[in-house]
Amino acid sequence: MTEALFNDLFDEWADHYDETVFGGHEEYKEVFEGYSDILKAVVDALQLPEQSLVLEFGVGTGNLSRLLLNSGYRVIGIEPSEAMRKKAKEKVPDLKLYEGHFLDVPEEIPSVDAIVSTYAFHHLPDEMKDRALRELAGRLNPGGKIVFADTVFRDEEAKRNMQQEAEERGFHELASDLKREFYPVVSRLENAFQQAGLTVAFKQLNRFVWLMTAQKA
């Protein structure tokens, strides 16, 4: 897997990321609808003691990281984009932040109590999602959790319908994104979590985003 899979788009997007996620991009308003509530849902799903160690993938500009720290967790962030890491450190100076991604975790990072991510896991092709979940499950302490919020579709028909709707509304950038990226369906992801030895529950948060809460036995 090349680093370009993660980096190029987000280096360019860093300066405008917060504007997009907080509703400043017409085509993506529904994707990020309730963004602050989505971040809160991830934190609320953890239900772990204060000072539990949380590993976040795809930190972006640090919005979830800041909320986790403010909630009393210790946080280690992993972000492939240099421009995003710079933005995150400006906003969250106390964040321990490393270069990497789901399949490239620095060796010095210890086992953790939870792993979280928002709007990032879909960048991996399905086979890489499977591998990533197996590896991430191995990084969890007993009883540890994985909590993701990301674009997921109920089934392939729902995915096709959303692509068609985007085209009909003239949302060409969104339509292209829906075809290009590796957005999964619930059943495929559920199986991947289970194969990694995790129990998982799904909850839809807006038309695009689902909350996935998984736990290690």
PDB file of C-alpha atoms in Angstrom, residues 61-173:
ATOM      1  CA  THR A  61      -7.159  18.552  12.759  1.00  0.00           C
ATOM      2  CA  GLY A  62      -7.633  17.135  16.257  1.00  0.00           C
ATOM      3  CA  ASN A  63     -11.347  17.627  16.889  1.00  0.00           C
ATOM      4  CA  LEU A  64     -11.981  14.190  18.403  1.00  0.00           C
ATOM      5  CA  SER A  65      -8.586  14.162  20.134  1.00  0.00           C
ATOM      6  CA  ARG A  66      -9.427  17.350  22.005  1.00  0.00           C
ATOM      7  CA  LEU A  67     -12.790  15.979  23.112  1.00  0.00           C
ATOM      8  CA  LEU A  68     -11.174  12.749  24.331  1.00  0.00           C
ATOM      9  CA  LEU A  69      -8.546  14.634  26.330  1.00  0.00           C
ATOM     10  CA  ASN A  70     -11.187  16.913  27.813  1.00  0.00           C
ATOM     11  CA  SER A  71     -13.112  13.784  28.850  1.00  0.00           C
ATOM     12  CA  GLY A  72     -10.192  12.582  30.952  1.00  0.00           C
ATOM     13  CA  TYR A  73      -8.625  10.026  28.626  1.00  0.00           C
ATOM     14  CA  ARG A  74      -4.974   9.718  27.713  1.00  0.00           C
ATOM     15  CA  VAL A  75      -4.706   9.908  23.930  1.00  0.00           C
ATOM     16  CA  ILE A  76      -2.183   8.838  21.322  1.00  0.00           C
ATOM     17  CA  GLY A  77      -2.921  10.063  17.813  1.00  0.00           C
ATOM     18  CA  ILE A  78      -1.847   8.636  14.456  1.00  0.00           C
ATOM     19  CA  GLU A  79      -2.194  10.738  11.306  1.00  0.00           C
ATOM     20  CA  PRO A  80      -0.534  10.133   7.906  1.00  0.00           C
ATOM     21  CA  SER A  81      -0.800  13.694   6.591  1.00  0.00           C
ATOM     22  CA  GLU A  82       1.944  16.097   7.629  1.00  0.00           C
ATOM     23  CA  ALA A  83      -0.314  19.094   7.027  1.00  0.00           C
ATOM     24  CA  MET A  84      -3.051  17.593   9.206  1.00  0.00           C
ATOM     25  CA  ARG A  85      -0.562  16.777  11.964  1.00  0.00           C
ATOM     26  CA  LYS A  86       0.581  20.391  11.960  1.00  0.00           C
ATOM     27  CA  LYS A  87      -3.006  21.635  12.293  1.00  0.00           C
ATOM     28  CA  ALA A  88      -3.738  19.148  15.071  1.00  0.00           C
ATOM     29  CA  LYS A  89      -0.675  20.184  17.080  1.00  0.00           C
ATOM     30  CA  GLU A  90      -1.679  23.833  16.754  1.00  0.00           C
ATOM     31  CA  LYS A  91      -5.153  23.075  18.134  1.00  0.00           C
ATOM     32  CA  VAL A  92      -4.192  20.372  20.643  1.00  0.00           C
ATOM     33  CA  PRO A  93      -0.596  21.024  21.781  1.00  0.00           C
ATOM     34  CA  ASP A  94      -0.690  18.317  24.469  1.00  0.00           C
ATOM     35  CA  LEU A  95      -1.578  15.542  22.007  1.00  0.00           C
ATOM     36  CA  LYS A  96       0.983  12.787  21.506  1.00  0.00           C
ATOM     37  CA  LEU A  97       0.953  12.506  17.739  1.00  0.00           C
ATOM     38  CA  TYR A  98       2.700  10.098  15.382  1.00  0.00           C
ATOM     39  CA  GLU A  99       2.952   9.621  11.644  1.00  0.00           C
ATOM     40  CA  GLY A 100       1.284   6.416  10.473  1.00  0.00           C
ATOM     41  CA  HIS A 101      -2.035   4.822   9.550  1.00  0.00           C
ATOM     42  CA  PHE A 102      -4.164   1.745  10.291  1.00  0.00           C
ATOM     43  CA  LEU A 103      -1.548  -0.636   8.883  1.00  0.00           C
ATOM     44  CA  ASP A 104       1.540   1.305   9.919  1.00  0.00           C
ATOM     45  CA  VAL A 105       1.669   1.779  13.684  1.00  0.00           C
ATOM     46  CA  PRO A 106       4.917   2.959  15.299  1.00  0.00           C
ATOM     47  CA  GLU A 107       6.566   0.182  17.312  1.00  0.00           C
ATOM     48  CA  GLU A 108       6.807   2.258  20.485  1.00  0.00           C
ATOM     49  CA  ILE A 109       3.036   2.533  20.878  1.00  0.00           C
ATOM     50  CA  PRO A 110       1.876   0.156  23.650  1.00  0.00           C
ATOM     51  CA  SER A 111      -1.292  -1.869  23.961  1.00  0.00           C
ATOM     52  CA  VAL A 112      -4.307   0.341  24.606  1.00  0.00           C
ATOM     53  CA  ASP A 113      -7.724   0.304  26.221  1.00  0.00           C
ATOM     54  CA  ALA A 114      -9.553   1.603  23.160  1.00  0.00           C
ATOM     55  CA  ILE A 115      -9.065   2.461  19.502  1.00  0.00           C
ATOM     56  CA  VAL A 116     -11.176   5.158  17.854  1.00  0.00           C
ATOM     57  CA  SER A 117     -11.515   6.770  14.455  1.00  0.00           C
ATOM     58  CA  THR A 118     -13.915   9.010  12.561  1.00  0.00           C
ATOM     59  CA  TYR A 119     -14.326   9.345   8.792  1.00  0.00           C
ATOM     60  CA  ALA A 120     -11.148   7.359   8.035  1.00  0.00           C
ATOM     61  CA  PHE A 121     -11.616   3.582   7.928  1.00  0.00           C
ATOM     62  CA  HIS A 122     -13.334   3.688   4.520  1.00  0.00           C
ATOM     63  CA  HIS A 123     -10.054   4.666   2.859  1.00  0.00           C
ATOM     64  CA  LEU A 124      -8.915   1.041   3.171  1.00  0.00           C
ATOM     65  CA  PRO A 125     -10.000  -1.531   0.566  1.00  0.00           C
ATOM     66  CA  ASP A 126     -12.046  -4.347   2.110  1.00  0.00           C
ATOM     67  CA  GLU A 127      -9.166  -6.822   2.328  1.00  0.00           C
ATOM     68  CA  MET A 128      -7.071  -4.206   4.129  1.00  0.00           C
ATOM     69  CA  LYS A 129      -9.960  -3.487   6.494  1.00  0.00           C
ATOM     70  CA  ASP A 130      -9.947  -7.176   7.432  1.00  0.00           C
ATOM     71  CA  ARG A 131      -6.221  -7.154   8.108  1.00  0.00           C
ATOM     72  CA  ALA A 132      -6.386  -3.874  10.003  1.00  0.00           C
ATOM     73  CA  LEU A 133      -9.124  -5.112  12.336  1.00  0.00           C
ATOM     74  CA  ARG A 134      -7.170  -8.266  13.137  1.00  0.00           C
ATOM     75  CA  GLU A 135      -4.064  -6.230  13.916  1.00  0.00           C
ATOM     76  CA  LEU A 136      -5.961  -3.610  15.905  1.00  0.00           C
ATOM     77  CA  ALA A 137      -7.727  -6.273  17.963  1.00  0.00           C
ATOM     78  CA  GLY A 138      -4.293  -7.569  18.897  1.00  0.00           C
ATOM     79  CA  ARG A 139      -3.365  -4.130  20.270  1.00  0.00           C
ATOM     80  CA  LEU A 140      -6.276  -4.010  22.694  1.00  0.00           C
ATOM     81  CA  ASN A 141      -6.009  -4.810  26.355  1.00  0.00           C
ATOM     82  CA  PRO A 142      -8.531  -7.432  27.600  1.00  0.00           C
ATOM     83  CA  GLY A 143     -12.015  -5.972  27.402  1.00  0.00           C
ATOM     84  CA  GLY A 144     -10.770  -3.194  25.127  1.00  0.00           C
ATOM     85  CA  LYS A 145     -13.011  -1.448  22.613  1.00  0.00           C
ATOM     86  CA  ILE A 146     -12.886  -0.239  19.030  1.00  0.00           C
ATOM     87  CA  VAL A 147     -15.268   2.634  18.271  1.00  0.00           C
ATOM     88  CA  PHE A 148     -15.479   3.961  14.717  1.00  0.00           C
ATOM     89  CA  ALA A 149     -17.829   6.475  13.122  1.00  0.00           C
ATOM     90  CA  ASP A 150     -17.727   6.428   9.344  1.00  0.00           C
ATOM     91  CA  THR A 151     -19.750   6.334   6.154  1.00  0.00           C
ATOM     92  CA  VAL A 152     -21.330   2.886   5.857  1.00  0.00           C
ATOM     93  CA  PHE A 153     -24.329   1.656   3.885  1.00  0.00           C
ATOM     94  CA  ARG A 154     -27.035  -0.742   4.994  1.00  0.00           C
ATOM     95  CA  ASP A 155     -26.584  -2.765   1.801  1.00  0.00           C
ATOM     96  CA  GLU A 156     -25.388  -2.449  -1.794  1.00  0.00           C
ATOM     97  CA  GLU A 157     -28.767  -1.164  -2.971  1.00  0.00           C
ATOM     98  CA  ALA A 158     -28.640   1.691  -0.457  1.00  0.00           C
ATOM     99  CA  LYS A 159     -25.147   2.534  -1.672  1.00  0.00           C
ATOM    100  CA  ARG A 160     -26.237   2.621  -5.326  1.00  0.00           C
ATOM    101  CA  ASN A 161     -29.265   4.735  -4.471  1.00  0.00           C
ATOM    102  CA  MET A 162     -27.091   7.283  -2.667  1.00  0.00           C
ATOM    103  CA  GLN A 163     -24.730   7.491  -5.633  1.00  0.00           C
ATOM    104  CA  GLN A 164     -27.657   8.050  -7.990  1.00  0.00           C
ATOM    105  CA  GLU A 165     -29.183  10.692  -5.717  1.00  0.00           C
ATOM    106  CA  ALA A 166     -25.895  12.589  -5.565  1.00  0.00           C
ATOM    107  CA  GLU A 167     -25.687  12.632  -9.361  1.00  0.00           C
ATOM    108  CA  GLU A 168     -29.302  13.770  -9.732  1.00  0.00           C
ATOM    109  CA  ARG A 169     -28.717  16.627  -7.271  1.00  0.00           C
ATOM    110  CA  GLY A 170     -25.672  17.761  -9.244  1.00  0.00           C
ATOM    111  CA  PHE A 171     -23.302  16.779  -6.438  1.00  0.00           C
ATOM    112  CA  HIS A 172     -20.635  15.552  -8.828  1.00  0.00           C
ATOM    113  CA  GLU A 173     -17.781  15.654  -6.319  1.00  0.00           C
TER     114      GLU A 173
END
